[in-house]
Amino acid sequence: MRLNMFIPFAIFCLLSAALFVGLNLNPGNIPSALINDPVPEFSLPIVGGEEIGFSSNDLGAEDEVILVNFFASWCAPCYVEHPFLMKLKERGYKIYGVSYKDKARDTNGFIERQGNPYYKIAADEMGRVSIDWGVYGVPETYIIKNGIIMYKHAGPIHEMEFEDKIIPIIESIEQ
Amino acid sequence: MRYILSLFVLMTLSFSALAVGVDEVRLADPAEEARAQGLMKQLRCLVCQNQSIVDSDAALAKDLRIIVRERITAGDNDEQALSFMTSRYGDWVLLKPPFDGGTIILWLSPLLLLIVGFYIVYRSQKGRQTKLIVEPLSAKEQSRVNELLKEGNGD
């Protein structure tokens, strides 16, 4: 047997392995371009009001790890995620909420019915600040420390994912 | 014939062929609008991933189209307008990946495969050629040939 005969087989195996890995990647998981960057400069009003809800300065002033969650009352996965956000609040996490392209009345109704897991809520009715953050769908959650974006999670956070993926990241940041 | 021809002309002139986000305001300057639309075709809709923001109906695509037009109006050149997007959404937002360290394999692999292909064809063709080994005739064979030739001439 010549060694040459195994080369096509070896190439086939390599290609299969590469394609198999590629097939298992989640195409919905687009890495954020802003990891390790400071949060984009913004200032958003409170829901249904003129006063400032919170701004990039507020996020920068936090020296503990905080979460910024983009949500909307019209977003079905946000309802799925909500009970877990309530749990995170109980566990002492500070979550800033940005209501994305939502009417004030609907956002308020959502919070009244589902509970309020947020430390502060601001409204991005035009969705422009969210675009600056690289948001491409709701819900999305960012992990921030000292105003720097450490991690982004697209889609609803499930408890298991939070324990397995996000807790280790938070712990490594806190060290 | 003329009827069919005029129908064809009308069809190609149909506005749906040029439809870009009917819902939004185009730029007043046709040259700028053309530039904006050229850029939109290069930008991926992040919601329906293999469409450009021109083709997509998603709300986010609409917002991004408006932003592209704003950037052009603000005096951005093409590169600046695209980097506005890549700074927020990464290179992934470009339908055509840029040529850099991370994508060099992607860009060069077709050429590489072509070269490998040519090499394989070259190798297999070379092996297939049967080698003709011409040995001089022995004295006995030569005399036999001469005999046969003589006989042939005799007829």
mmCIF file of C-alpha atoms in Angstrom:
data_model
loop_
_atom_site.group_PDB
_atom_site.id
_atom_site.type_symbol
_atom_site.label_atom_id
_atom_site.label_comp_id
_atom_site.label_asym_id
_atom_site.label_seq_id
_atom_site.Cartn_x
_atom_site.Cartn_y
_atom_site.Cartn_z
ATOM 1 C CA MET A 1 0.000 0.000 0.000
ATOM 2 C CA ARG A 2 1.297 3.392 -0.919
ATOM 3 C CA LEU A 3 0.948 6.234 1.526
ATOM 4 C CA ASN A 4 -0.388 8.416 -1.310
ATOM 5 C CA MET A 5 -3.596 6.455 -1.347
ATOM 6 C CA PHE A 6 -4.471 7.709 2.113
ATOM 7 C CA ILE A 7 -4.146 11.358 1.238
ATOM 8 C CA PRO A 8 -7.643 11.719 -0.299
ATOM 9 C CA PHE A 9 -9.059 9.874 2.678
ATOM 10 C CA ALA A 10 -7.211 12.146 5.097
ATOM 11 C CA ILE A 11 -8.470 15.246 3.243
ATOM 12 C CA PHE A 12 -11.986 13.848 3.371
ATOM 13 C CA CYS A 13 -11.718 13.303 7.129
ATOM 14 C CA LEU A 14 -10.386 16.816 7.750
ATOM 15 C CA LEU A 15 -13.096 18.377 5.607
ATOM 16 C CA SER A 16 -15.796 16.337 7.326
ATOM 17 C CA ALA A 17 -14.534 17.402 10.730
ATOM 18 C CA ALA A 18 -14.464 21.075 9.697
ATOM 19 C CA LEU A 19 -17.957 20.913 8.237
ATOM 20 C CA PHE A 20 -19.272 19.061 11.259
ATOM 21 C CA VAL A 21 -17.979 21.769 13.572
ATOM 22 C CA GLY A 22 -19.378 24.459 11.268
ATOM 23 C CA LEU A 23 -22.762 22.776 11.199
ATOM 24 C CA ASN A 24 -22.987 22.886 14.964
ATOM 25 C CA LEU A 25 -22.214 26.580 15.242
ATOM 26 C CA ASN A 26 -25.205 28.749 15.951
ATOM 27 C CA PRO A 27 -25.566 31.210 13.044
ATOM 28 C CA GLY A 28 -27.665 33.441 15.309
ATOM 29 C CA ASN A 29 -24.652 34.013 17.515
ATOM 30 C CA ILE A 30 -22.959 37.014 16.041
ATOM 31 C CA PRO A 31 -19.960 38.035 18.113
ATOM 32 C CA SER A 32 -20.141 41.611 19.330
ATOM 33 C CA ALA A 33 -17.756 44.096 17.799
ATOM 34 C CA LEU A 34 -17.707 46.024 21.050
ATOM 35 C CA ILE A 35 -16.172 43.515 23.450
ATOM 36 C CA ASN A 36 -13.576 45.274 25.646
ATOM 37 C CA ASP A 37 -14.746 48.639 24.349
ATOM 38 C CA PRO A 38 -16.373 51.297 26.494
ATOM 39 C CA VAL A 39 -20.167 51.479 26.169
ATOM 40 C CA PRO A 40 -21.247 53.824 23.371
ATOM 41 C CA GLU A 41 -22.085 57.315 24.542
ATOM 42 C CA PHE A 42 -25.790 57.771 25.039
ATOM 43 C CA SER A 43 -28.454 59.264 27.222
ATOM 44 C CA LEU A 44 -31.944 57.817 27.164
ATOM 45 C CA PRO A 45 -35.145 59.116 28.748
ATOM 46 C CA ILE A 46 -37.297 57.215 31.196
ATOM 47 C CA VAL A 47 -40.237 55.291 29.765
ATOM 48 C CA GLY A 48 -42.930 57.789 28.738
ATOM 49 C CA GLY A 49 -41.088 60.802 30.079
ATOM 50 C CA GLU A 50 -38.526 63.441 29.329
ATOM 51 C CA GLU A 51 -36.154 63.017 32.279
ATOM 52 C CA ILE A 52 -33.012 61.004 31.761
ATOM 53 C CA GLY A 53 -33.500 57.340 32.580
ATOM 54 C CA PHE A 54 -29.805 56.568 32.507
ATOM 55 C CA SER A 55 -26.794 57.380 30.390
ATOM 56 C CA SER A 56 -23.397 55.987 29.493
ATOM 57 C CA ASN A 57 -21.989 58.018 32.392
ATOM 58 C CA ASP A 58 -24.219 56.134 34.858
ATOM 59 C CA LEU A 59 -22.960 52.816 33.504
ATOM 60 C CA GLY A 60 -19.372 54.028 33.646
ATOM 61 C CA ALA A 61 -19.795 55.036 37.288
ATOM 62 C CA GLU A 62 -20.698 51.479 38.330
ATOM 63 C CA ASP A 63 -17.691 49.637 39.660
ATOM 64 C CA GLU A 64 -19.423 46.309 40.174
ATOM 65 C CA VAL A 65 -20.432 43.994 37.348
ATOM 66 C CA ILE A 66 -23.793 45.072 35.920
ATOM 67 C CA LEU A 67 -26.109 43.754 33.239
ATOM 68 C CA VAL A 68 -27.729 45.808 30.495
ATOM 69 C CA ASN A 69 -30.778 44.085 29.066
ATOM 70 C CA PHE A 70 -32.525 45.188 25.864
ATOM 71 C CA PHE A 71 -36.159 44.115 25.827
ATOM 72 C CA ALA A 72 -39.584 44.927 24.405
ATOM 73 C CA SER A 73 -43.161 44.099 25.296
ATOM 74 C CA TRP A 74 -43.730 42.905 21.706
ATOM 75 C CA CYS A 75 -40.897 40.382 21.960
ATOM 76 C CA ALA A 76 -42.019 36.860 22.788
ATOM 77 C CA PRO A 77 -38.611 35.530 23.954
ATOM 78 C CA CYS A 78 -38.508 38.430 26.435
ATOM 79 C CA TYR A 79 -41.471 36.880 28.253
ATOM 80 C CA VAL A 80 -39.562 33.600 28.384
ATOM 81 C CA GLU A 81 -36.524 35.331 29.797
ATOM 82 C CA HIS A 82 -38.352 37.530 32.274
ATOM 83 C CA PRO A 83 -38.806 35.145 35.229
ATOM 84 C CA PHE A 84 -35.086 34.470 35.185
ATOM 85 C CA LEU A 85 -34.290 38.181 35.215
ATOM 86 C CA MET A 86 -36.503 38.416 38.323
ATOM 87 C CA LYS A 87 -34.412 35.670 39.879
ATOM 88 C CA LEU A 88 -31.199 37.487 38.998
ATOM 89 C CA LYS A 89 -32.526 40.598 40.719
ATOM 90 C CA GLU A 90 -33.219 38.523 43.837
ATOM 91 C CA ARG A 91 -29.683 37.212 43.656
ATOM 92 C CA GLY A 92 -28.453 40.799 43.818
ATOM 93 C CA TYR A 93 -27.588 41.545 40.201
ATOM 94 C CA LYS A 94 -28.048 45.103 39.072
ATOM 95 C CA ILE A 95 -29.828 45.054 35.724
ATOM 96 C CA TYR A 96 -30.282 48.153 33.604
ATOM 97 C CA GLY A 97 -33.182 47.756 31.170
ATOM 98 C CA VAL A 98 -33.485 49.393 27.766
ATOM 99 C CA SER A 99 -36.938 49.154 26.255
ATOM 100 C CA TYR A 100 -36.352 48.774 22.518
ATOM 101 C CA LYS A 101 -38.728 50.400 20.008
ATOM 102 C CA ASP A 102 -41.699 50.029 22.280
ATOM 103 C CA LYS A 103 -44.588 52.288 23.216
ATOM 104 C CA ALA A 104 -44.377 53.657 26.760
ATOM 105 C CA ARG A 105 -47.804 52.269 27.627
ATOM 106 C CA ASP A 106 -46.868 48.784 26.435
ATOM 107 C CA THR A 107 -43.560 48.783 28.295
ATOM 108 C CA ASN A 108 -45.253 49.907 31.494
ATOM 109 C CA GLY A 109 -47.933 47.240 31.079
ATOM 110 C CA PHE A 110 -45.257 44.599 30.538
ATOM 111 C CA ILE A 111 -43.437 45.629 33.729
ATOM 112 C CA GLU A 112 -46.660 45.833 35.749
ATOM 113 C CA ARG A 113 -47.798 42.367 34.735
ATOM 114 C CA GLN A 114 -44.442 40.582 34.680
ATOM 115 C CA GLY A 115 -42.683 42.342 37.534
ATOM 116 C CA ASN A 116 -39.738 44.709 37.464
ATOM 117 C CA PRO A 117 -36.313 43.093 37.527
ATOM 118 C CA TYR A 118 -34.590 46.340 36.557
ATOM 119 C CA TYR A 119 -32.612 48.775 38.635
ATOM 120 C CA LYS A 120 -33.381 51.486 36.076
ATOM 121 C CA ILE A 121 -35.304 51.475 32.820
ATOM 122 C CA ALA A 122 -34.763 53.765 29.844
ATOM 123 C CA ALA A 123 -36.653 53.912 26.574
ATOM 124 C CA ASP A 124 -35.015 53.724 23.157
ATOM 125 C CA GLU A 125 -38.102 54.392 21.097
ATOM 126 C CA MET A 126 -36.233 55.064 17.859
ATOM 127 C CA GLY A 127 -33.883 52.144 18.386
ATOM 128 C CA ARG A 128 -30.899 54.269 17.436
ATOM 129 C CA VAL A 129 -28.971 53.919 20.684
ATOM 130 C CA SER A 130 -29.480 50.156 20.444
ATOM 131 C CA ILE A 131 -27.931 50.188 16.978
ATOM 132 C CA ASP A 132 -24.911 51.979 18.468
ATOM 133 C CA TRP A 133 -24.666 49.039 20.859
ATOM 134 C CA GLY A 134 -24.840 46.574 17.978
ATOM 135 C CA VAL A 135 -28.226 45.225 19.032
ATOM 136 C CA TYR A 136 -29.836 43.240 16.209
ATOM 137 C CA GLY A 137 -32.759 41.702 18.038
ATOM 138 C CA VAL A 138 -34.282 41.518 21.490
ATOM 139 C CA PRO A 139 -33.590 40.313 24.068
ATOM 140 C CA GLU A 140 -29.878 40.989 24.252
ATOM 141 C CA THR A 141 -27.865 41.242 27.424
ATOM 142 C CA TYR A 142 -24.499 42.903 27.929
ATOM 143 C CA ILE A 143 -22.179 42.421 30.860
ATOM 144 C CA ILE A 144 -20.504 45.664 31.853
ATOM 145 C CA LYS A 145 -17.795 46.512 34.313
ATOM 146 C CA ASN A 146 -16.525 50.083 34.830
ATOM 147 C CA GLY A 147 -18.312 51.095 31.650
ATOM 148 C CA ILE A 148 -16.502 48.462 29.556
ATOM 149 C CA ILE A 149 -18.488 45.842 27.610
ATOM 150 C CA MET A 150 -17.162 42.465 28.706
ATOM 151 C CA TYR A 151 -19.631 40.080 27.099
ATOM 152 C CA LYS A 152 -22.774 39.994 25.015
ATOM 153 C CA HIS A 153 -25.506 37.401 25.050
ATOM 154 C CA ALA A 154 -28.040 37.428 22.210
ATOM 155 C CA GLY A 155 -31.424 35.866 22.844
ATOM 156 C CA PRO A 156 -33.106 34.993 26.120
ATOM 157 C CA ILE A 157 -30.835 33.963 28.981
ATOM 158 C CA HIS A 158 -31.701 30.580 30.461
ATOM 159 C CA GLU A 159 -30.656 29.616 33.928
ATOM 160 C CA MET A 160 -28.380 26.814 32.732
ATOM 161 C CA GLU A 161 -26.627 29.023 30.217
ATOM 162 C CA PHE A 162 -26.184 31.688 32.849
ATOM 163 C CA GLU A 163 -24.604 29.251 35.286
ATOM 164 C CA ASP A 164 -22.377 27.567 32.711
ATOM 165 C CA LYS A 165 -21.322 30.441 30.520
ATOM 166 C CA ILE A 166 -21.951 33.786 32.115
ATOM 167 C CA ILE A 167 -21.117 33.136 35.780
ATOM 168 C CA PRO A 168 -17.544 32.044 34.895
ATOM 169 C CA ILE A 169 -17.151 35.223 32.845
ATOM 170 C CA ILE A 170 -18.419 37.399 35.685
ATOM 171 C CA GLU A 171 -16.132 35.622 38.138
ATOM 172 C CA SER A 172 -13.121 36.102 35.899
ATOM 173 C CA ILE A 173 -13.974 39.798 35.526
ATOM 174 C CA GLU A 174 -14.340 40.283 39.257
ATOM 175 C CA GLN A 175 -10.920 38.897 40.013
ATOM 176 C CA MET B 1 -44.715 41.901 -32.483
ATOM 177 C CA ARG B 2 -44.725 45.565 -31.675
ATOM 178 C CA TYR B 3 -47.268 44.864 -28.956
ATOM 179 C CA ILE B 4 -45.054 42.235 -27.345
ATOM 180 C CA LEU B 5 -42.049 44.484 -27.602
ATOM 181 C CA SER B 6 -43.773 47.394 -25.934
ATOM 182 C CA LEU B 7 -45.057 45.073 -23.224
ATOM 183 C CA PHE B 8 -41.505 43.895 -22.633
ATOM 184 C CA VAL B 9 -40.239 47.469 -22.429
ATOM 185 C CA LEU B 10 -42.985 48.320 -19.953
ATOM 186 C CA MET B 11 -42.088 45.303 -17.851
ATOM 187 C CA THR B 12 -38.420 46.214 -17.647
ATOM 188 C CA LEU B 13 -39.371 49.766 -16.754
ATOM 189 C CA SER B 14 -41.607 48.595 -13.954
ATOM 190 C CA PHE B 15 -40.832 50.337 -10.727
ATOM 191 C CA SER B 16 -40.868 47.200 -8.651
ATOM 192 C CA ALA B 17 -37.610 46.276 -10.363
ATOM 193 C CA LEU B 18 -36.064 49.320 -8.743
ATOM 194 C CA ALA B 19 -37.890 49.045 -5.453
ATOM 195 C CA VAL B 20 -35.702 49.807 -2.488
ATOM 196 C CA GLY B 21 -37.549 50.134 0.775
ATOM 197 C CA VAL B 22 -40.678 51.765 -0.597
ATOM 198 C CA ASP B 23 -41.382 52.972 2.889
ATOM 199 C CA GLU B 24 -38.561 55.430 3.183
ATOM 200 C CA VAL B 25 -37.514 58.771 1.814
ATOM 201 C CA ARG B 26 -34.838 58.698 -0.844
ATOM 202 C CA LEU B 27 -32.066 61.204 -1.077
ATOM 203 C CA ALA B 28 -32.797 64.186 -3.312
ATOM 204 C CA ASP B 29 -29.534 63.881 -5.207
ATOM 205 C CA PRO B 30 -29.756 60.825 -7.527
ATOM 206 C CA ALA B 31 -25.981 60.329 -7.441
ATOM 207 C CA GLU B 32 -25.977 60.199 -3.637
ATOM 208 C CA GLU B 33 -29.006 57.915 -3.621
ATOM 209 C CA ALA B 34 -27.216 55.569 -6.024
ATOM 210 C CA ARG B 35 -24.176 55.548 -3.749
ATOM 211 C CA ALA B 36 -26.358 54.869 -0.717
ATOM 212 C CA GLN B 37 -28.073 51.983 -2.472
ATOM 213 C CA GLY B 38 -24.721 50.596 -3.576
ATOM 214 C CA LEU B 39 -23.639 50.541 0.069
ATOM 215 C CA MET B 40 -26.902 49.002 1.233
ATOM 216 C CA LYS B 41 -26.348 46.100 -1.142
ATOM 217 C CA GLN B 42 -23.047 45.403 0.609
ATOM 218 C CA LEU B 43 -24.573 45.324 4.081
ATOM 219 C CA ARG B 44 -26.006 42.207 5.610
ATOM 220 C CA CYS B 45 -29.364 42.270 7.289
ATOM 221 C CA LEU B 46 -28.594 40.871 10.729
ATOM 222 C CA VAL B 47 -32.071 39.514 11.204
ATOM 223 C CA CYS B 48 -32.449 37.541 7.970
ATOM 224 C CA GLN B 49 -28.840 36.798 7.561
ATOM 225 C CA ASN B 50 -28.281 36.075 3.893
ATOM 226 C CA GLN B 51 -30.149 39.077 2.622
ATOM 227 C CA SER B 52 -28.721 42.515 2.181
ATOM 228 C CA ILE B 53 -30.497 45.351 3.933
ATOM 229 C CA VAL B 54 -31.906 46.346 0.544
ATOM 230 C CA ASP B 55 -33.671 43.015 0.166
ATOM 231 C CA SER B 56 -34.875 42.721 3.714
ATOM 232 C CA ASP B 57 -38.174 43.813 5.122
ATOM 233 C CA ALA B 58 -37.023 43.620 8.731
ATOM 234 C CA ALA B 59 -37.460 46.720 10.870
ATOM 235 C CA LEU B 60 -33.762 46.721 11.698
ATOM 236 C CA ALA B 61 -32.867 46.664 7.984
ATOM 237 C CA LYS B 62 -35.096 49.672 7.470
ATOM 238 C CA ASP B 63 -33.361 51.527 10.297
ATOM 239 C CA LEU B 64 -29.974 50.657 8.840
ATOM 240 C CA ARG B 65 -31.059 51.920 5.397
ATOM 241 C CA ILE B 66 -32.052 55.209 6.975
ATOM 242 C CA ILE B 67 -28.687 55.387 8.727
ATOM 243 C CA VAL B 68 -26.786 54.729 5.481
ATOM 244 C CA ARG B 69 -28.640 57.624 3.838
ATOM 245 C CA GLU B 70 -27.912 59.826 6.849
ATOM 246 C CA ARG B 71 -24.225 59.026 6.696
ATOM 247 C CA ILE B 72 -24.098 59.894 2.989
ATOM 248 C CA THR B 73 -25.948 63.163 3.627
ATOM 249 C CA ALA B 74 -23.523 63.918 6.458
ATOM 250 C CA GLY B 75 -20.744 63.746 3.877
ATOM 251 C CA ASP B 76 -19.272 60.331 4.662
ATOM 252 C CA ASN B 77 -17.390 58.600 1.887
ATOM 253 C CA ASP B 78 -18.190 54.937 1.206
ATOM 254 C CA GLU B 79 -15.469 53.677 3.502
ATOM 255 C CA GLN B 80 -16.582 55.847 6.411
ATOM 256 C CA ALA B 81 -20.208 54.815 5.992
ATOM 257 C CA LEU B 82 -19.268 51.134 5.992
ATOM 258 C CA SER B 83 -16.978 51.506 8.989
ATOM 259 C CA PHE B 84 -19.882 53.117 10.870
ATOM 260 C CA MET B 85 -21.586 49.751 10.483
ATOM 261 C CA THR B 86 -18.585 47.502 11.110
ATOM 262 C CA SER B 87 -17.708 49.390 14.300
ATOM 263 C CA ARG B 88 -21.118 48.381 15.648
ATOM 264 C CA TYR B 89 -21.763 45.008 14.094
ATOM 265 C CA GLY B 90 -18.283 43.799 13.173
ATOM 266 C CA ASP B 91 -17.020 42.685 9.768
ATOM 267 C CA TRP B 92 -19.854 40.229 9.758
ATOM 268 C CA VAL B 93 -22.232 42.967 8.621
ATOM 269 C CA LEU B 94 -20.376 43.089 5.304
ATOM 270 C CA LEU B 95 -21.703 40.544 2.825
ATOM 271 C CA LYS B 96 -18.276 40.464 1.209
ATOM 272 C CA PRO B 97 -15.688 39.678 3.869
ATOM 273 C CA PRO B 98 -12.641 41.950 3.838
ATOM 274 C CA PHE B 99 -9.282 40.568 2.804
ATOM 275 C CA ASP B 100 -7.202 40.329 5.984
ATOM 276 C CA GLY B 101 -5.333 37.895 8.197
ATOM 277 C CA GLY B 102 -8.482 36.177 9.399
ATOM 278 C CA THR B 103 -9.965 35.641 5.956
ATOM 279 C CA ILE B 104 -6.856 34.949 3.899
ATOM 280 C CA ILE B 105 -7.609 31.213 3.775
ATOM 281 C CA LEU B 106 -11.143 31.943 2.646
ATOM 282 C CA TRP B 107 -9.960 34.153 -0.186
ATOM 283 C CA LEU B 108 -7.000 32.086 -1.351
ATOM 284 C CA SER B 109 -8.469 28.597 -1.009
ATOM 285 C CA PRO B 110 -10.087 28.574 -4.504
ATOM 286 C CA LEU B 111 -6.731 29.431 -6.072
ATOM 287 C CA LEU B 112 -4.995 26.879 -3.894
ATOM 288 C CA LEU B 113 -7.487 24.172 -4.842
ATOM 289 C CA LEU B 114 -7.049 25.033 -8.522
ATOM 290 C CA ILE B 115 -3.280 24.649 -8.243
ATOM 291 C CA VAL B 116 -3.647 21.350 -6.388
ATOM 292 C CA GLY B 117 -6.098 20.191 -9.070
ATOM 293 C CA PHE B 118 -3.711 21.047 -11.892
ATOM 294 C CA TYR B 119 -0.915 19.249 -10.086
ATOM 295 C CA ILE B 120 -3.031 16.105 -9.657
ATOM 296 C CA VAL B 121 -4.020 16.135 -13.339
ATOM 297 C CA TYR B 122 -0.402 16.700 -14.353
ATOM 298 C CA ARG B 123 0.797 13.841 -12.167
ATOM 299 C CA SER B 124 -1.802 11.360 -13.360
ATOM 300 C CA GLN B 125 -1.267 12.248 -17.021
ATOM 301 C CA LYS B 126 2.456 11.783 -16.671
ATOM 302 C CA GLY B 127 2.013 8.340 -15.135
ATOM 303 C CA ARG B 128 -0.340 7.247 -17.880
ATOM 304 C CA GLN B 129 2.118 7.785 -20.733
ATOM 305 C CA THR B 130 3.364 4.342 -21.861
ATOM 306 C CA LYS B 131 7.010 4.440 -22.519
ATOM 307 C CA LEU B 132 8.076 3.117 -25.893
ATOM 308 C CA ILE B 133 11.298 1.286 -25.685
ATOM 309 C CA VAL B 134 12.809 0.970 -29.138
ATOM 310 C CA GLU B 135 15.477 -1.608 -29.352
ATOM 311 C CA PRO B 136 17.519 -2.120 -32.510
ATOM 312 C CA LEU B 137 16.654 -5.285 -34.449
ATOM 313 C CA SER B 138 18.835 -8.270 -34.064
ATOM 314 C CA ALA B 139 20.764 -9.540 -37.068
ATOM 315 C CA LYS B 140 18.292 -12.392 -37.520
ATOM 316 C CA GLU B 141 15.257 -10.099 -37.447
ATOM 317 C CA GLN B 142 16.906 -7.723 -39.890
ATOM 318 C CA SER B 143 17.506 -10.427 -42.452
ATOM 319 C CA ARG B 144 13.873 -11.566 -42.093
ATOM 320 C CA VAL B 145 12.691 -7.993 -42.698
ATOM 321 C CA ASN B 146 14.864 -7.758 -45.776
ATOM 322 C CA GLU B 147 13.445 -11.038 -47.078
ATOM 323 C CA LEU B 148 9.855 -9.854 -46.621
ATOM 324 C CA LEU B 149 10.542 -6.542 -48.298
ATOM 325 C CA LYS B 150 12.095 -8.337 -51.272
ATOM 326 C CA GLU B 151 9.055 -10.603 -51.590
ATOM 327 C CA GLY B 152 6.755 -7.605 -51.541
ATOM 328 C CA ASN B 153 8.703 -5.861 -54.262
ATOM 329 C CA GLY B 154 8.530 -8.986 -56.408
ATOM 330 C CA ASP B 155 4.739 -8.830 -56.803
#
